[in-house]
XYZ file of N, CA and C in Angstrom:
483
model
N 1.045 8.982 87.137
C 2.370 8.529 87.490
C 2.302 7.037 87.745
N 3.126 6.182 87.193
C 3.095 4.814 87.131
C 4.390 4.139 88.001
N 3.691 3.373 88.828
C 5.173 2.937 89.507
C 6.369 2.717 88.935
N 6.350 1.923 88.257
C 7.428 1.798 87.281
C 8.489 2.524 87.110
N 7.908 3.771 86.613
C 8.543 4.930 86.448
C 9.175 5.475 87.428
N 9.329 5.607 88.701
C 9.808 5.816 89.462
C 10.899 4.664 90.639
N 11.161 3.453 89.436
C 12.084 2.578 89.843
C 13.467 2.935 89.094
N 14.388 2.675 90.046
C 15.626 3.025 89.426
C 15.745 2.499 87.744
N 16.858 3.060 87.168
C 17.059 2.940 86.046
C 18.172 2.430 85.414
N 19.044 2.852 86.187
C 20.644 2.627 86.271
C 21.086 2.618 87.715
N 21.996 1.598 88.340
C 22.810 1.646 89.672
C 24.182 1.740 89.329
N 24.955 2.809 90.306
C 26.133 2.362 89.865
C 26.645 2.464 91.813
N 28.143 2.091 91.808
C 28.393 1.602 93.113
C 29.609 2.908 93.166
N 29.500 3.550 93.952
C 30.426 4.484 94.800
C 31.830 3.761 95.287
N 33.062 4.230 95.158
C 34.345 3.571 95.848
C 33.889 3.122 97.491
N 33.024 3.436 98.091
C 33.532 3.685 99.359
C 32.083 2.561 99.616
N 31.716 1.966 98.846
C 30.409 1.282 98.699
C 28.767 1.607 99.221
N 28.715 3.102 98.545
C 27.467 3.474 98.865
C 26.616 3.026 97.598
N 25.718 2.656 97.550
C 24.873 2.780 96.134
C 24.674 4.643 95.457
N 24.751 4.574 94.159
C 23.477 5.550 94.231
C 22.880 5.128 92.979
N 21.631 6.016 93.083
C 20.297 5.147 92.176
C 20.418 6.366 91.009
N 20.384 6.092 89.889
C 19.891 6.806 88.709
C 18.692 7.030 88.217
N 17.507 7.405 88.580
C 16.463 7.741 88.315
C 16.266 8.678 86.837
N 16.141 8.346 85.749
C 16.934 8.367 84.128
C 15.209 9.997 84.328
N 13.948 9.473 84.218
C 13.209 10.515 84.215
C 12.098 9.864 84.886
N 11.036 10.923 85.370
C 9.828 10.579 85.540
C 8.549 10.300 84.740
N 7.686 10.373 85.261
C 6.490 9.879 83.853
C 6.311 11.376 83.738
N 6.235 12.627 84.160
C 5.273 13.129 83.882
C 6.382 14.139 82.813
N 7.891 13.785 83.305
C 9.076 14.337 82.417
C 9.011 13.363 81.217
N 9.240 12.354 81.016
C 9.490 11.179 80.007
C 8.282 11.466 78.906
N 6.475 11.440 79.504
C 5.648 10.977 78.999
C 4.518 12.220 78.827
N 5.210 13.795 79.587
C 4.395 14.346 79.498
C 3.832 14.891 77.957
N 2.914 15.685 77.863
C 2.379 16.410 76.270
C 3.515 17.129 76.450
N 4.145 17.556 74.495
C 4.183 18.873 74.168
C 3.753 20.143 74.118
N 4.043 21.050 74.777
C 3.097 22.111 74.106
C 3.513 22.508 72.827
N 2.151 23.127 72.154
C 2.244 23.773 70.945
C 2.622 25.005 70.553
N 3.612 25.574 69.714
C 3.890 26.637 69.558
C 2.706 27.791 69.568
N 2.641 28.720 69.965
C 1.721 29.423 70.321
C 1.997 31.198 69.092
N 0.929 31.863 68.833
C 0.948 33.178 68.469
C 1.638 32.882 67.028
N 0.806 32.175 66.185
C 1.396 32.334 64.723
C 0.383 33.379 63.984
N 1.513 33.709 62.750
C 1.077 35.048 61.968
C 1.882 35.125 60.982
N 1.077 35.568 59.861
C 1.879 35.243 58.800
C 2.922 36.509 58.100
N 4.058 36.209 58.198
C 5.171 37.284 58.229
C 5.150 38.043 56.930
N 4.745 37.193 55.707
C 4.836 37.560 54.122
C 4.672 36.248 53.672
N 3.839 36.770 52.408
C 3.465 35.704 51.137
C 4.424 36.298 50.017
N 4.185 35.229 49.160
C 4.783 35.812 47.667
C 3.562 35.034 46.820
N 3.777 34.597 45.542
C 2.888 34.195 44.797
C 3.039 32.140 44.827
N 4.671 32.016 45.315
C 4.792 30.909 45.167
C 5.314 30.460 46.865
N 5.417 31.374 47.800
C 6.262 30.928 49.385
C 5.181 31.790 49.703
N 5.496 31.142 51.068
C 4.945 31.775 52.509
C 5.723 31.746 53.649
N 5.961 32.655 54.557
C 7.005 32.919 55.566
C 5.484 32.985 57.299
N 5.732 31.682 57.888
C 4.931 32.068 59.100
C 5.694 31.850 60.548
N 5.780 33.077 61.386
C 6.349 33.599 62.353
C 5.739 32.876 63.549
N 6.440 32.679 64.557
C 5.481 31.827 66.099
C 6.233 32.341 67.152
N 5.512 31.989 68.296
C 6.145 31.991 69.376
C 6.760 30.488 70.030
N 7.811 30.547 69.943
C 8.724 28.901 70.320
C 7.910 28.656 71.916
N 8.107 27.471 71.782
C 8.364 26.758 73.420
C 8.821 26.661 73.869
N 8.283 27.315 75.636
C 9.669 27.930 76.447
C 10.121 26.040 77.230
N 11.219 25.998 76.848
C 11.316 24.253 76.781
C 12.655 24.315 78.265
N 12.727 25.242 78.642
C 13.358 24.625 80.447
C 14.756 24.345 79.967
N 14.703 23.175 80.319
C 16.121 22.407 80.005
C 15.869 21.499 78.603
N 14.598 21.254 77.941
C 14.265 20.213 76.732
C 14.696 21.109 75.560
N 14.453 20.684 74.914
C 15.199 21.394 73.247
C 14.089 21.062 72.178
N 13.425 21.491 71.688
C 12.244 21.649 70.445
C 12.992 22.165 69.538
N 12.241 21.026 68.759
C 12.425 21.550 67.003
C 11.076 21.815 66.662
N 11.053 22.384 65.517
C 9.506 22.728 65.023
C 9.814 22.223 63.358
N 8.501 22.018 63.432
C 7.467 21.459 61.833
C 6.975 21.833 61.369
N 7.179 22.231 60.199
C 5.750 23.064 59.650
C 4.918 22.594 58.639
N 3.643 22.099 58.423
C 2.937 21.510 57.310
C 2.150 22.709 56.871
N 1.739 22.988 55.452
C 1.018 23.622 54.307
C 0.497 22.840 53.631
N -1.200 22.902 53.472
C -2.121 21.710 53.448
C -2.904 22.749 52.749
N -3.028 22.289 51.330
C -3.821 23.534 50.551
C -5.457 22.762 50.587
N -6.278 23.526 50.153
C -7.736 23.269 50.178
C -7.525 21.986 49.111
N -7.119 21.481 48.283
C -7.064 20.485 47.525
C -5.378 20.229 46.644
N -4.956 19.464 46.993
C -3.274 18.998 46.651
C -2.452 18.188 47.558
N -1.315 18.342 47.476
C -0.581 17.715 48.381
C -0.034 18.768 49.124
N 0.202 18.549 50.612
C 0.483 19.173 51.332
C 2.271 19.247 50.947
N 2.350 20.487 51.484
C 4.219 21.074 51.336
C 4.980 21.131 52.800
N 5.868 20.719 53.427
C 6.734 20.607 54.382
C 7.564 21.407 54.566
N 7.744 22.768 55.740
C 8.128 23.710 55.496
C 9.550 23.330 56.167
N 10.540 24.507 56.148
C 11.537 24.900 56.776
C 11.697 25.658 58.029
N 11.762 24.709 59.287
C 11.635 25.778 60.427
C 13.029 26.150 61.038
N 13.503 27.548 61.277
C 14.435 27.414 61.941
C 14.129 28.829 63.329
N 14.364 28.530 64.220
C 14.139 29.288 65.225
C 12.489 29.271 65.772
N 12.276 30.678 65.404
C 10.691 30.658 64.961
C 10.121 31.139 63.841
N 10.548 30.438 62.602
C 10.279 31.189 61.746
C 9.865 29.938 60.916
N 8.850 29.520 60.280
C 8.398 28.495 59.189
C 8.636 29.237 57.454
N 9.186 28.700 56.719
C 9.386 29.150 55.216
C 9.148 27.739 54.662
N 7.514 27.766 53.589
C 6.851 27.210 52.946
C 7.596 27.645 51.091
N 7.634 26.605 50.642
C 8.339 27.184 49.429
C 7.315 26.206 48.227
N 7.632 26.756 47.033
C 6.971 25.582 45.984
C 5.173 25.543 46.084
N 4.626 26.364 46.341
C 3.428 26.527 46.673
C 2.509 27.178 45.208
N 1.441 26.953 45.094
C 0.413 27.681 44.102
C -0.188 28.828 44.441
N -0.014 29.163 43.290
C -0.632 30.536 43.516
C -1.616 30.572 43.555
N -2.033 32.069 44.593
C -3.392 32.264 44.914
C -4.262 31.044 45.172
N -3.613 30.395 46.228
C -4.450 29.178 47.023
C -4.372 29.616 48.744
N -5.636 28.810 49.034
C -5.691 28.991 50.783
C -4.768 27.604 51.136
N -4.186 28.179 52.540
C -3.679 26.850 53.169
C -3.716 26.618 54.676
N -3.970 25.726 55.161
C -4.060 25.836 56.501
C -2.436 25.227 56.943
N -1.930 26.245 57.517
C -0.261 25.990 57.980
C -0.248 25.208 59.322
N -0.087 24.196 59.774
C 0.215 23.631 60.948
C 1.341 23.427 61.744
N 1.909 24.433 62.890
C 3.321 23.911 63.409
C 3.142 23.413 64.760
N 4.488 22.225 64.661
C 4.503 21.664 66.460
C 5.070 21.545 66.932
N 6.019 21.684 68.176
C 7.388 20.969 68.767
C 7.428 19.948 68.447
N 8.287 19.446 68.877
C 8.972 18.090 68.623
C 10.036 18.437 69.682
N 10.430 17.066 70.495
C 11.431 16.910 71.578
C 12.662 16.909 70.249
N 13.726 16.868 70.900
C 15.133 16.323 69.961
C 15.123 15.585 69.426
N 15.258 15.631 68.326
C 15.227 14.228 67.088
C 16.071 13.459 67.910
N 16.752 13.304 68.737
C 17.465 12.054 69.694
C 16.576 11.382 70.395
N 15.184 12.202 70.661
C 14.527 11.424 71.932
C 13.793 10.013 71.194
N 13.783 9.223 71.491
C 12.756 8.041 71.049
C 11.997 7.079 72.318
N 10.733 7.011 71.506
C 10.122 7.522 70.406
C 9.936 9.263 70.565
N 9.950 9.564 69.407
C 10.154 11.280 69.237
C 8.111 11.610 69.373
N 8.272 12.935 70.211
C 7.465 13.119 70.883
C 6.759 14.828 70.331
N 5.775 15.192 69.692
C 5.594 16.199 69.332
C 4.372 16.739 69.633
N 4.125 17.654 69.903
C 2.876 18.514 70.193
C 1.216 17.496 69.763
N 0.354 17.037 70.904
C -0.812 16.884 70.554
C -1.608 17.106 69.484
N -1.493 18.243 70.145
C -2.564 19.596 68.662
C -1.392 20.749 68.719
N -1.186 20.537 67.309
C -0.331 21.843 66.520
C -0.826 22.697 66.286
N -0.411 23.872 66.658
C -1.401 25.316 66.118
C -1.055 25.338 64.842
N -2.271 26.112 64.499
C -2.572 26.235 62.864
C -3.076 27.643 62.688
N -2.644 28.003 61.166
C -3.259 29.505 60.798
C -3.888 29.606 59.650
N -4.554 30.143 58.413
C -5.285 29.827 57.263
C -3.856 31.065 57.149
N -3.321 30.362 55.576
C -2.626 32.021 55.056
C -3.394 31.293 53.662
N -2.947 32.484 52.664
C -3.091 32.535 50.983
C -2.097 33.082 49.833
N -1.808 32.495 49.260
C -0.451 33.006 48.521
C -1.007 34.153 47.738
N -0.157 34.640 47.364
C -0.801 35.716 46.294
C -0.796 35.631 45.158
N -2.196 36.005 44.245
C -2.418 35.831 43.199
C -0.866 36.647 42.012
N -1.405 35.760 41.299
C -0.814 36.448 39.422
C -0.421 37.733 39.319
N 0.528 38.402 39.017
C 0.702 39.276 38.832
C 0.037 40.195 37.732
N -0.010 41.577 38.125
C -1.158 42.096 36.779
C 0.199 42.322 35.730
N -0.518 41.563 34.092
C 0.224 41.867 33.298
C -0.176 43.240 32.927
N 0.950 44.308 32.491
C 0.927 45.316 32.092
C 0.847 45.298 30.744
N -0.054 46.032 30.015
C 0.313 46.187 28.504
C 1.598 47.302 28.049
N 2.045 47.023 26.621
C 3.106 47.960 26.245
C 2.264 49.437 26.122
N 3.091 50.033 25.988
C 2.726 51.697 25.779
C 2.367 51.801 24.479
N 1.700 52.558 23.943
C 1.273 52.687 22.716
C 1.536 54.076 22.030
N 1.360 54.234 20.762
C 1.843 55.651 19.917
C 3.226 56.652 20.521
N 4.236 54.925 19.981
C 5.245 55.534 20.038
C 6.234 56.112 19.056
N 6.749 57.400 19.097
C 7.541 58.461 17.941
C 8.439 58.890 18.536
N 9.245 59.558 17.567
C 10.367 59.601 18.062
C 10.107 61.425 18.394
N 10.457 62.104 19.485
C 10.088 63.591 19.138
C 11.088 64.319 19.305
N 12.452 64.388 19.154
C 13.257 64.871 18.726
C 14.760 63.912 19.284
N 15.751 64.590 18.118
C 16.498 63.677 17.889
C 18.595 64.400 18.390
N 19.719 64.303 18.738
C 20.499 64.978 18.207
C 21.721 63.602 18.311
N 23.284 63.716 18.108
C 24.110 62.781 18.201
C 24.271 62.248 19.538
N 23.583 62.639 20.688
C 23.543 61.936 21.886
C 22.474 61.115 22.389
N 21.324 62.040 21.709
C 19.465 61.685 22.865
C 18.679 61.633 21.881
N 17.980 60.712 21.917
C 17.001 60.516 21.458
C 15.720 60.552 22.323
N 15.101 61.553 22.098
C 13.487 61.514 23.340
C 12.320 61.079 22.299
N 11.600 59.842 23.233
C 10.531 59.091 22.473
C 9.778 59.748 23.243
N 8.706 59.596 22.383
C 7.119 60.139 23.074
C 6.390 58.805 22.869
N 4.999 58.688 23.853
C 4.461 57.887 23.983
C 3.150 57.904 24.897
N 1.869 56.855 24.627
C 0.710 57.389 25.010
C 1.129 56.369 26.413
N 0.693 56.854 28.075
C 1.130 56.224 28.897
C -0.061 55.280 29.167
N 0.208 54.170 29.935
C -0.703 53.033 29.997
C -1.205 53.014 31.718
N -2.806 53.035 31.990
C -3.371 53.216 32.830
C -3.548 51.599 33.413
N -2.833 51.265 34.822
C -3.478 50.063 34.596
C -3.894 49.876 36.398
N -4.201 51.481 37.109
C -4.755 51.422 38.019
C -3.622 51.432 38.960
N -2.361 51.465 38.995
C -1.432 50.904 39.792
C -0.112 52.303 39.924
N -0.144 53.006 40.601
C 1.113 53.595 40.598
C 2.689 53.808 40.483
């Protein structure tokens, strides 16, 4: 705590001529750390997004926004979409690791804007390629009338139900 900080900030004068002092914040309100969003987990991948879930900061009377960075093992990192507690990473490669990083942030009003020390982080991985299926093979026609036609055909095994 720095003296300073605890000198008025604003005076204003009462009708009846009392002072009173405006004390705007303290150091340890003004200057303290963020905490970091806590308990991330990754909600769902796709092949090209990632969706990662947190626990917000219980922020009192302050107001946090959150950030989310996706930092693949080699590329440029992707800048997610946070709203609530929820991070959505979009535009991503497939079947890559990424280490996801989110942090508070005071109100984009506060300046200088003030965000979490150390951001928690999680490793997710998008999901690979989809398995191409081959077509069906030895296909005939096995009977016919003016409505239906039923094809026959050899079915294709490709491990997958």
């Amino acid at each position: 705590l720095r003296q300073e900080d605890l000198r008025p900030k604003a005076t204003s004068t009462m009708p009846a001529g009392k002072t009173v002092l405006l004390v705007i914040a303290l150091a340890f309100l003004a200057y303290g750390q963020v905490p970091a969003p806590s308990v991330l987990h990754v909600q769902s991948t796709t092949a090209t997004q990632m969706v990662i879930a947190f626990t917000k900061v219980a922020g009192g009377v302050k107001t946090y926004v959150y950030e989310g960075t996706a930092t693949p093992t080699s590329g440029a990192a992707v800048t997610g979409t946070c709203t609530e507690a929820i991070c959505t990473f979009e535009n991503l490669v497939r079947a890559t690791e990424y280490t996801v990083t989110i942090q508070a942030c005071e109100s984009p009003l506060s300046n200088p804007k003030a965000c979490s020390a150390v951001p928690a982080s999680i490793e997710a991985t998008t999901d690979a390629a989809p398995v191409a299926v081959p077509a069906p093979t030895g296909l005939s026609v096995e009977s016919k009338t003016a409505t239906q036609v039923v094809i026959a055909f050899t079915k294709v095994n490709v491990g997958v139900k």
